[in-house]
Amino acid sequence: MSRDGRWKSGRGPCRERTLRSLGGWRGVALLAAFAAATTALALMLTSHGALAAGRNSTTPIGSGPSAAPLAPLHGASRFALDISNLFWIILAESGVVFFLVILALAINIVRFSHKPGQDDEPKQIYGNRRIEVAWTAIPAVILLVALVLTIVTMNAVNSPAHAASALKVEAIGHQWWWEFRIPKYHVVTANEVHLPVHTLVQVDTTSVDVIHSFWIPQLDRQIDATPNNHTIVYIDADRTGTFPGACYEFCGADHAWMQFRAVVQTPARFQAWARREAGAGASPASVQGANGQSVFFSQSCASCHTINGTPANGTAGPNLSHVGSRWGIAGGVLPMSERNLERWVRDPQIYKPGALMPAFDLKKSDLHALAAYLYSLK
Amino acid sequence: MATITREEVYPRLPALRTNEGLLSWIKTTDHKRIGILYLVFSGAFFIVGGLEALVMRWQLATPNAHVVSPEVYNQLFTMHGVTMIFFVVMPLLIGFANYFVPLQIGYRDMAFPRLNAMSVWLFLFSGILMYMGVLEGTLPNCGWFAYAPCTEHPFDAGAGSTFWAIGLIVAGAGSIATALNLIVTIIAHRCPGMTLRKMPLFVWMVLVNQFLIIWAMPFLTGAAVMLLFDRFLNTHFFIGPKSNPVLYEHLFWSFGHPEVYIMILPAFGMMSEIVPVFSRKPIFGYTFVAMSGVAIGFISFIVWAHHMFTVGMGTVPEAFFAATSAVIAIPTGVKILNWLATMWGGAIRWTTAMKFAVAFIPLFVIGGISGVMFAVVPIDYQTTDTYFVVAHFHYVLFGGSFFLILAGIYYWWPKITGRMLSEKLGNVHFWLTFIGFNLTFFPMHFLVGMPRRIYTYAPDSGWGPINMIASIGTVILFVSVLVFLYNAYVSLKKGDLAGPNPWNAWTLEWATTSPPAEYNFATTPVVRSRRPLWDEQHPESPDWIHEDNVTVPAGTPPSAVAPPVEDVKPKRFVPAQQLMLFFISSEFIFFCTLMVMYTVYSQHFTSSQLNIPLTAIFSLCLWASSGTMILSERRLRVDDKRGYYFWLITTILLGATFIAGQAHEYIDLYYRHYGLSTGPSTGGTVFGTVFFVLTGFHGFHVVIGLVALLIILFMSKHWSSKRDLPVTVVSYYWHFVDWIWLLIFSLAYLRTLIPT
């Protein structure tokens, strides 16, 4: 195999002809057939979903009341801020590294591209041990700095001072909703938890079914809620407001709608909320509400749901004592309203396929009454 | 014994007509055809996986979209991941390795051509198996990692997760077979002069990679097997009151992180081939480039838990895995810098292959930087399972591996097909891919906060516009694939003829015709350096002067002082022995996964119900059979056939006695209600789960060993002192199943004697 000489001739490695003369009609036909086949396949894949979605394409899924978006870099607690500060430091460090690599690459491209008439092979360089050692050692130092910062921040976030006196909150993942308990105030609620500002809160997470992940991006670090395990995170909010949270570990069909809200309040307001939340559900104030309550007990609702102060004490589903006061229904899949409660009770499977709650085929008047009763549970 | 070749042991089968028609592709054992089959099959899977991505991006382009239902979306993202990882990137790299490793090391085929054929068909059928659930309407739908208990029967009653587990066990068997084959090929069949120090870097990275495969795959097999047991036999590995689902995560990522490097190391090897050729310089710092690959391989086994920083492992383990994850960035960085240094001072030819290779550098650095950010544990707390991660691993796997695969396709296409791809269309393909890729995935960095794997999102989330941009990028990527297919079609029809060495490259695959003949090389090549074709073209300054530090006296041609060509054939073991030994190392890892599960769960039960003295007697039979096997081999080596028969039959009888003992023990425990899922106490369920699976798998291996011994026995008339290789190889396996029992016996039986 003698030297081929392609490079020496200064030509490209292959001659070009026009695109049209290359392929001919057969190429175009093949391409068209391929495009048609892929489109057909895509349509087939989507048709199942389109059918399922067709039923509820007008429902206002997920358009709950606005809160700040899930934004981990806009921390509202010292732990989230510690982490976002670290993020910017590491990003800056990385930016310098990236810039240097791009600089070297740009110089390579500008200076060392092959020029016409450059026939000889360039100088053959095999390596340089000193350079190799240097560019092994320098990144090691950079990474060591990052590692030290890592450990410092980890300790700050995971083991804060005075952890023993923190307010204890339990977050229990279910497919697909969050149960919250605050034992000190006997609070049992779902999908919305209130927290006192400037107070260290310890959240103990677990799950009753599959692995979930508990995270209020602006307030705490992400932590998995795993069955048979308990994990701990800390929150110390530094301002009041409503902060969205969500499940971040894939947990089944409706992982997308396992959201919740954390409402950070002044300690006084928080205590008022906690007392009300632990108290009995409101008695029906209207005839329709009273009818709704009797529907609630004549159907099987009470076997899965609890309403404080009534015989309903089921625990498979969310506690409904104050359901009407919450921001949304079923992990944010519907905003809270009487009409939406009605939709949900009639056929939850439209909104959350696979949810444990069955559909209730009730008379229209019963459905209205039940929704009115539930909505009145503020 | 080392002088006996395979051909002497096994007379060649009658020649088949292997050169014509579709049938010839089905029955081929030619490594080049098998390589092409790998590339074509994975290309088909790439189209499927790409379309899945397209549908997902269609669904996510706008908030509250209803293109697909949540169930279908979950199947789409799962199958997109599974397809791209196991049936596209891995087999594409294996396909290139299949085609080019024998060529680059100057050999005529793989070490075990028929095993090679088996591997490619296992790969294809495992892919089909994975998609089988579509007939029932449920593809796997719990993510490519299939975390238990989401995949356990109560939460996923469909067939999807079952096909996931079975499909990956089959795919794993195929991968391990081909990995063993490549290891032995590289170790045993390099051409004269090709010491490890002179091996092409692609071969180096493929070699490291195959070790990752044989040592990482068993973790996945173990996890998949336990999942299947849970789903069908009601064991309680990852579900039930005493189970710990986090163990599944550990098992999965013990495989999963090496897998990440399995998908990039051979691509690094391609990079180290392509950049020097088109920069017209040798690789800068060969030793560092090769050894950094080895370092990455080793470290990749101790970084797995950085996928689990949100599990709540505690500060100390998290800090450990943060440190190892940071360390693995160093050799990776060394490689990048060496490639940049290789280009430095070169005369860079901007072919399409080089464009893809160079574009890889910034894209991979972006992915690498976000990777290092995940090693900073608190940042991982705040970004994991968000679209920031999606952006990260697409930069590593698409911007990294897949760009290099495309570079490799443009680089090696002329060798495989004998024709050139159009550079003009290649240029269009490159820019569409580059722009489409960045448009799709760069914006995702700004979706930090958006959870992964959600099928839709609310309009007030603010994620709509970014998702729309990403979806538009996907369409551009789709068009780029069409351009490539068109380019390939045109090239195959009427592309320019390539000739043996269109790029004026330097490794051995370019020393033969394009495409190479079935036998690859008319005569076995002999090399003295890493760039044999450079030496041939430049007799005045051959590479070995630098590589071997030879001083050439002035006035003499270098060839006069050339050092002798080294013989590189391994002295100690022949290929079949090597194959079995590496296979045993892989099996050992599999047993380790079972033993670890036993150890962890043994805190929940006492095993006082075990009859230790009786089992000890049966165990002695098994261990004694290892000795009688050695005696049998010794008798064969002195051609004492009667002695051979006597000891071989004794071995089989002793092994059968052990199995009979185990059967007796199982029946006894069964009647005392220590089943897999029921037991006298809740502890019984956990005991049944880990005890029967651990000892049962061992029993299963003993039975396989017995079957192999029986085959050896029935074929005895072929064996003599000159033909004892099959007996030796089976005996290795037999010794393994005997002595792994020592570990299991100590763990499950003897340990209970220690008072707690």
PDB file of N, CA, C and O in Angstrom, chain B residues 143-194:
ATOM      1  N   GLY B 143     -39.451   3.418  33.697  1.00  0.00           N
ATOM      2  CA  GLY B 143     -38.108   3.961  33.531  1.00  0.00           C
ATOM      3  C   GLY B 143     -37.123   2.874  33.159  1.00  0.00           C
ATOM      4  O   GLY B 143     -37.362   1.690  33.422  1.00  0.00           O
ATOM      5  N   TRP B 144     -36.000   3.262  32.523  1.00  0.00           N
ATOM      6  CA  TRP B 144     -35.045   2.240  32.080  1.00  0.00           C
ATOM      7  C   TRP B 144     -34.426   1.520  33.269  1.00  0.00           C
ATOM      8  O   TRP B 144     -33.945   0.408  33.154  1.00  0.00           O
ATOM      9  N   PHE B 145     -34.455   2.162  34.454  1.00  0.00           N
ATOM     10  CA  PHE B 145     -33.876   1.590  35.676  1.00  0.00           C
ATOM     11  C   PHE B 145     -34.870   0.680  36.381  1.00  0.00           C
ATOM     12  O   PHE B 145     -34.480  -0.086  37.242  1.00  0.00           O
ATOM     13  N   ALA B 146     -36.164   0.788  36.036  1.00  0.00           N
ATOM     14  CA  ALA B 146     -37.207  -0.099  36.563  1.00  0.00           C
ATOM     15  C   ALA B 146     -37.138  -0.263  38.079  1.00  0.00           C
ATOM     16  O   ALA B 146     -37.149  -1.373  38.604  1.00  0.00           O
ATOM     17  N   TYR B 147     -37.078   0.871  38.785  1.00  0.00           N
ATOM     18  CA  TYR B 147     -36.986   0.796  40.243  1.00  0.00           C
ATOM     19  C   TYR B 147     -38.104  -0.054  40.842  1.00  0.00           C
ATOM     20  O   TYR B 147     -39.281   0.174  40.568  1.00  0.00           O
ATOM     21  N   ALA B 148     -37.726  -1.015  41.672  1.00  0.00           N
ATOM     22  CA  ALA B 148     -38.700  -1.659  42.547  1.00  0.00           C
ATOM     23  C   ALA B 148     -38.945  -0.670  43.691  1.00  0.00           C
ATOM     24  O   ALA B 148     -38.042   0.091  44.029  1.00  0.00           O
ATOM     25  N   PRO B 149     -40.101  -0.677  44.291  1.00  0.00           N
ATOM     26  CA  PRO B 149     -41.267  -1.540  44.047  1.00  0.00           C
ATOM     27  C   PRO B 149     -42.217  -1.044  42.963  1.00  0.00           C
ATOM     28  O   PRO B 149     -43.261  -1.658  42.786  1.00  0.00           O
ATOM     29  N   CYS B 150     -41.854   0.004  42.228  1.00  0.00           N
ATOM     30  CA  CYS B 150     -42.762   0.479  41.185  1.00  0.00           C
ATOM     31  C   CYS B 150     -42.997  -0.631  40.154  1.00  0.00           C
ATOM     32  O   CYS B 150     -44.053  -0.695  39.524  1.00  0.00           O
ATOM     33  N   THR B 151     -42.004  -1.486  39.973  1.00  0.00           N
ATOM     34  CA  THR B 151     -42.123  -2.568  38.991  1.00  0.00           C
ATOM     35  C   THR B 151     -42.648  -3.856  39.608  1.00  0.00           C
ATOM     36  O   THR B 151     -42.754  -4.868  38.923  1.00  0.00           O
ATOM     37  N   GLU B 152     -42.932  -3.831  40.915  1.00  0.00           N
ATOM     38  CA  GLU B 152     -43.446  -5.043  41.549  1.00  0.00           C
ATOM     39  C   GLU B 152     -44.896  -5.274  41.131  1.00  0.00           C
ATOM     40  O   GLU B 152     -45.590  -4.353  40.700  1.00  0.00           O
ATOM     41  N   HIS B 153     -45.350  -6.500  41.303  1.00  0.00           N
ATOM     42  CA  HIS B 153     -46.644  -6.877  40.768  1.00  0.00           C
ATOM     43  C   HIS B 153     -47.801  -6.000  41.255  1.00  0.00           C
ATOM     44  O   HIS B 153     -48.650  -5.593  40.461  1.00  0.00           O
ATOM     45  N   PRO B 154     -47.865  -5.643  42.538  1.00  0.00           N
ATOM     46  CA  PRO B 154     -49.018  -4.849  42.981  1.00  0.00           C
ATOM     47  C   PRO B 154     -49.107  -3.501  42.281  1.00  0.00           C
ATOM     48  O   PRO B 154     -50.191  -2.938  42.155  1.00  0.00           O
ATOM     49  N   PHE B 155     -47.966  -2.949  41.843  1.00  0.00           N
ATOM     50  CA  PHE B 155     -47.993  -1.618  41.247  1.00  0.00           C
ATOM     51  C   PHE B 155     -47.891  -1.660  39.736  1.00  0.00           C
ATOM     52  O   PHE B 155     -48.040  -0.658  39.073  1.00  0.00           O
ATOM     53  N   ASP B 156     -47.562  -2.806  39.197  1.00  0.00           N
ATOM     54  CA  ASP B 156     -47.425  -2.916  37.756  1.00  0.00           C
ATOM     55  C   ASP B 156     -47.814  -4.333  37.363  1.00  0.00           C
ATOM     56  O   ASP B 156     -46.969  -5.223  37.245  1.00  0.00           O
ATOM     57  N   ALA B 157     -49.097  -4.542  37.177  1.00  0.00           N
ATOM     58  CA  ALA B 157     -49.577  -5.891  36.919  1.00  0.00           C
ATOM     59  C   ALA B 157     -49.407  -6.294  35.463  1.00  0.00           C
ATOM     60  O   ALA B 157     -49.537  -7.457  35.124  1.00  0.00           O
ATOM     61  N   GLY B 158     -49.100  -5.331  34.598  1.00  0.00           N
ATOM     62  CA  GLY B 158     -48.939  -5.657  33.184  1.00  0.00           C
ATOM     63  C   GLY B 158     -47.678  -6.442  32.921  1.00  0.00           C
ATOM     64  O   GLY B 158     -46.860  -6.675  33.805  1.00  0.00           O
ATOM     65  N   ALA B 159     -47.512  -6.848  31.657  1.00  0.00           N
ATOM     66  CA  ALA B 159     -46.368  -7.688  31.319  1.00  0.00           C
ATOM     67  C   ALA B 159     -45.102  -6.879  31.098  1.00  0.00           C
ATOM     68  O   ALA B 159     -44.017  -7.434  30.962  1.00  0.00           O
ATOM     69  N   GLY B 160     -45.239  -5.544  31.064  1.00  0.00           N
ATOM     70  CA  GLY B 160     -44.103  -4.709  30.684  1.00  0.00           C
ATOM     71  C   GLY B 160     -42.842  -4.974  31.484  1.00  0.00           C
ATOM     72  O   GLY B 160     -41.781  -5.252  30.916  1.00  0.00           O
ATOM     73  N   SER B 161     -42.945  -4.930  32.813  1.00  0.00           N
ATOM     74  CA  SER B 161     -41.746  -5.091  33.624  1.00  0.00           C
ATOM     75  C   SER B 161     -41.169  -6.494  33.500  1.00  0.00           C
ATOM     76  O   SER B 161     -39.955  -6.690  33.635  1.00  0.00           O
ATOM     77  N   THR B 162     -42.037  -7.470  33.260  1.00  0.00           N
ATOM     78  CA  THR B 162     -41.537  -8.828  33.053  1.00  0.00           C
ATOM     79  C   THR B 162     -40.675  -8.893  31.798  1.00  0.00           C
ATOM     80  O   THR B 162     -39.576  -9.455  31.811  1.00  0.00           O
ATOM     81  N   PHE B 163     -41.182  -8.273  30.731  1.00  0.00           N
ATOM     82  CA  PHE B 163     -40.387  -8.268  29.502  1.00  0.00           C
ATOM     83  C   PHE B 163     -39.108  -7.462  29.679  1.00  0.00           C
ATOM     84  O   PHE B 163     -38.079  -7.780  29.096  1.00  0.00           O
ATOM     85  N   TRP B 164     -39.185  -6.409  30.480  1.00  0.00           N
ATOM     86  CA  TRP B 164     -37.970  -5.640  30.768  1.00  0.00           C
ATOM     87  C   TRP B 164     -36.912  -6.564  31.372  1.00  0.00           C
ATOM     88  O   TRP B 164     -35.766  -6.599  30.925  1.00  0.00           O
ATOM     89  N   ALA B 165     -37.326  -7.307  32.406  1.00  0.00           N
ATOM     90  CA  ALA B 165     -36.362  -8.148  33.125  1.00  0.00           C
ATOM     91  C   ALA B 165     -35.846  -9.273  32.219  1.00  0.00           C
ATOM     92  O   ALA B 165     -34.633  -9.497  32.120  1.00  0.00           O
ATOM     93  N   ILE B 166     -36.747  -9.953  31.536  1.00  0.00           N
ATOM     94  CA  ILE B 166     -36.309 -11.072  30.707  1.00  0.00           C
ATOM     95  C   ILE B 166     -35.471 -10.558  29.543  1.00  0.00           C
ATOM     96  O   ILE B 166     -34.412 -11.102  29.222  1.00  0.00           O
ATOM     97  N   GLY B 167     -35.938  -9.460  28.934  1.00  0.00           N
ATOM     98  CA  GLY B 167     -35.198  -8.890  27.813  1.00  0.00           C
ATOM     99  C   GLY B 167     -33.781  -8.533  28.208  1.00  0.00           C
ATOM    100  O   GLY B 167     -32.825  -8.823  27.479  1.00  0.00           O
ATOM    101  N   LEU B 168     -33.616  -7.943  29.385  1.00  0.00           N
ATOM    102  CA  LEU B 168     -32.271  -7.524  29.769  1.00  0.00           C
ATOM    103  C   LEU B 168     -31.415  -8.700  30.216  1.00  0.00           C
ATOM    104  O   LEU B 168     -30.190  -8.667  30.066  1.00  0.00           O
ATOM    105  N   ILE B 169     -32.028  -9.758  30.745  1.00  0.00           N
ATOM    106  CA  ILE B 169     -31.229 -10.940  31.071  1.00  0.00           C
ATOM    107  C   ILE B 169     -30.676 -11.541  29.778  1.00  0.00           C
ATOM    108  O   ILE B 169     -29.488 -11.880  29.685  1.00  0.00           O
ATOM    109  N   VAL B 170     -31.529 -11.620  28.750  1.00  0.00           N
ATOM    110  CA  VAL B 170     -31.065 -12.164  27.474  1.00  0.00           C
ATOM    111  C   VAL B 170     -30.026 -11.239  26.843  1.00  0.00           C
ATOM    112  O   VAL B 170     -28.966 -11.687  26.386  1.00  0.00           O
ATOM    113  N   ALA B 171     -30.317  -9.936  26.843  1.00  0.00           N
ATOM    114  CA  ALA B 171     -29.360  -8.981  26.276  1.00  0.00           C
ATOM    115  C   ALA B 171     -28.039  -9.063  27.030  1.00  0.00           C
ATOM    116  O   ALA B 171     -26.958  -8.993  26.430  1.00  0.00           O
ATOM    117  N   GLY B 172     -28.119  -9.231  28.361  1.00  0.00           N
ATOM    118  CA  GLY B 172     -26.902  -9.331  29.168  1.00  0.00           C
ATOM    119  C   GLY B 172     -26.100 -10.559  28.803  1.00  0.00           C
ATOM    120  O   GLY B 172     -24.868 -10.498  28.694  1.00  0.00           O
ATOM    121  N   ALA B 173     -26.795 -11.691  28.567  1.00  0.00           N
ATOM    122  CA  ALA B 173     -26.085 -12.914  28.169  1.00  0.00           C
ATOM    123  C   ALA B 173     -25.348 -12.675  26.861  1.00  0.00           C
ATOM    124  O   ALA B 173     -24.170 -13.038  26.713  1.00  0.00           O
ATOM    125  N   GLY B 174     -26.031 -12.015  25.903  1.00  0.00           N
ATOM    126  CA  GLY B 174     -25.390 -11.720  24.620  1.00  0.00           C
ATOM    127  C   GLY B 174     -24.193 -10.806  24.797  1.00  0.00           C
ATOM    128  O   GLY B 174     -23.126 -11.038  24.215  1.00  0.00           O
ATOM    129  N   SER B 175     -24.351  -9.778  25.636  1.00  0.00           N
ATOM    130  CA  SER B 175     -23.251  -8.834  25.837  1.00  0.00           C
ATOM    131  C   SER B 175     -22.064  -9.513  26.493  1.00  0.00           C
ATOM    132  O   SER B 175     -20.912  -9.270  26.120  1.00  0.00           O
ATOM    133  N   ILE B 176     -22.349 -10.363  27.493  1.00  0.00           N
ATOM    134  CA  ILE B 176     -21.241 -11.025  28.181  1.00  0.00           C
ATOM    135  C   ILE B 176     -20.531 -11.971  27.215  1.00  0.00           C
ATOM    136  O   ILE B 176     -19.297 -12.027  27.176  1.00  0.00           O
ATOM    137  N   ALA B 177     -21.304 -12.687  26.380  1.00  0.00           N
ATOM    138  CA  ALA B 177     -20.676 -13.609  25.427  1.00  0.00           C
ATOM    139  C   ALA B 177     -19.753 -12.851  24.485  1.00  0.00           C
ATOM    140  O   ALA B 177     -18.610 -13.255  24.245  1.00  0.00           O
ATOM    141  N   THR B 178     -20.242 -11.738  23.964  1.00  0.00           N
ATOM    142  CA  THR B 178     -19.415 -11.004  23.009  1.00  0.00           C
ATOM    143  C   THR B 178     -18.236 -10.341  23.710  1.00  0.00           C
ATOM    144  O   THR B 178     -17.147 -10.220  23.155  1.00  0.00           O
ATOM    145  N   ALA B 179     -18.456  -9.932  24.974  1.00  0.00           N
ATOM    146  CA  ALA B 179     -17.358  -9.312  25.720  1.00  0.00           C
ATOM    147  C   ALA B 179     -16.239 -10.321  25.965  1.00  0.00           C
ATOM    148  O   ALA B 179     -15.058 -10.029  25.767  1.00  0.00           O
ATOM    149  N   LEU B 180     -16.619 -11.548  26.370  1.00  0.00           N
ATOM    150  CA  LEU B 180     -15.612 -12.593  26.589  1.00  0.00           C
ATOM    151  C   LEU B 180     -14.861 -12.858  25.285  1.00  0.00           C
ATOM    152  O   LEU B 180     -13.624 -12.990  25.270  1.00  0.00           O
ATOM    153  N   ASN B 181     -15.612 -12.910  24.205  1.00  0.00           N
ATOM    154  CA  ASN B 181     -15.023 -13.174  22.900  1.00  0.00           C
ATOM    155  C   ASN B 181     -14.001 -12.098  22.538  1.00  0.00           C
ATOM    156  O   ASN B 181     -12.875 -12.401  22.109  1.00  0.00           O
ATOM    157  N   LEU B 182     -14.375 -10.839  22.729  1.00  0.00           N
ATOM    158  CA  LEU B 182     -13.460  -9.746  22.393  1.00  0.00           C
ATOM    159  C   LEU B 182     -12.232  -9.761  23.293  1.00  0.00           C
ATOM    160  O   LEU B 182     -11.107  -9.541  22.826  1.00  0.00           O
ATOM    161  N   ILE B 183     -12.435 -10.036  24.575  1.00  0.00           N
ATOM    162  CA  ILE B 183     -11.279 -10.066  25.486  1.00  0.00           C
ATOM    163  C   ILE B 183     -10.285 -11.104  25.013  1.00  0.00           C
ATOM    164  O   ILE B 183      -9.083 -10.838  24.870  1.00  0.00           O
ATOM    165  N   VAL B 184     -10.797 -12.325  24.757  1.00  0.00           N
ATOM    166  CA  VAL B 184      -9.886 -13.402  24.368  1.00  0.00           C
ATOM    167  C   VAL B 184      -9.247 -13.097  23.016  1.00  0.00           C
ATOM    168  O   VAL B 184      -8.048 -13.324  22.824  1.00  0.00           O
ATOM    169  N   THR B 185     -10.046 -12.530  22.093  1.00  0.00           N
ATOM    170  CA  THR B 185      -9.479 -12.180  20.784  1.00  0.00           C
ATOM    171  C   THR B 185      -8.307 -11.226  20.964  1.00  0.00           C
ATOM    172  O   THR B 185      -7.240 -11.412  20.370  1.00  0.00           O
ATOM    173  N   ILE B 186      -8.516 -10.203  21.784  1.00  0.00           N
ATOM    174  CA  ILE B 186      -7.469  -9.189  21.940  1.00  0.00           C
ATOM    175  C   ILE B 186      -6.268  -9.766  22.677  1.00  0.00           C
ATOM    176  O   ILE B 186      -5.117  -9.504  22.324  1.00  0.00           O
ATOM    177  N   ILE B 187      -6.521 -10.592  23.671  1.00  0.00           N
ATOM    178  CA  ILE B 187      -5.387 -11.128  24.431  1.00  0.00           C
ATOM    179  C   ILE B 187      -4.615 -12.161  23.612  1.00  0.00           C
ATOM    180  O   ILE B 187      -3.381 -12.170  23.609  1.00  0.00           O
ATOM    181  N   ALA B 188      -5.341 -12.999  22.872  1.00  0.00           N
ATOM    182  CA  ALA B 188      -4.663 -14.161  22.298  1.00  0.00           C
ATOM    183  C   ALA B 188      -4.263 -13.991  20.841  1.00  0.00           C
ATOM    184  O   ALA B 188      -3.417 -14.730  20.360  1.00  0.00           O
ATOM    185  N   HIS B 189      -4.862 -13.060  20.118  1.00  0.00           N
ATOM    186  CA  HIS B 189      -4.685 -13.094  18.664  1.00  0.00           C
ATOM    187  C   HIS B 189      -4.101 -11.835  18.066  1.00  0.00           C
ATOM    188  O   HIS B 189      -4.295 -11.566  16.886  1.00  0.00           O
ATOM    189  N   ARG B 190      -3.378 -11.046  18.877  1.00  0.00           N
ATOM    190  CA  ARG B 190      -2.731  -9.886  18.272  1.00  0.00           C
ATOM    191  C   ARG B 190      -1.599 -10.359  17.380  1.00  0.00           C
ATOM    192  O   ARG B 190      -0.956 -11.382  17.640  1.00  0.00           O
ATOM    193  N   CYS B 191      -1.354  -9.611  16.306  1.00  0.00           N
ATOM    194  CA  CYS B 191      -0.341 -10.047  15.351  1.00  0.00           C
ATOM    195  C   CYS B 191       1.046  -9.877  15.971  1.00  0.00           C
ATOM    196  O   CYS B 191       1.217  -9.151  16.950  1.00  0.00           O
ATOM    197  N   PRO B 192       2.045 -10.531  15.416  1.00  0.00           N
ATOM    198  CA  PRO B 192       3.387 -10.437  15.987  1.00  0.00           C
ATOM    199  C   PRO B 192       3.850  -8.989  16.087  1.00  0.00           C
ATOM    200  O   PRO B 192       3.657  -8.210  15.157  1.00  0.00           O
ATOM    201  N   GLY B 193       4.412  -8.645  17.218  1.00  0.00           N
ATOM    202  CA  GLY B 193       4.926  -7.299  17.430  1.00  0.00           C
ATOM    203  C   GLY B 193       3.957  -6.379  18.132  1.00  0.00           C
ATOM    204  O   GLY B 193       4.346  -5.353  18.672  1.00  0.00           O
ATOM    205  N   MET B 194       2.648  -6.743  18.128  1.00  0.00           N
ATOM    206  CA  MET B 194       1.678  -5.835  18.738  1.00  0.00           C
ATOM    207  C   MET B 194       1.568  -6.118  20.238  1.00  0.00           C
ATOM    208  O   MET B 194       0.653  -6.788  20.710  1.00  0.00           O
TER     209      MET B 194
END
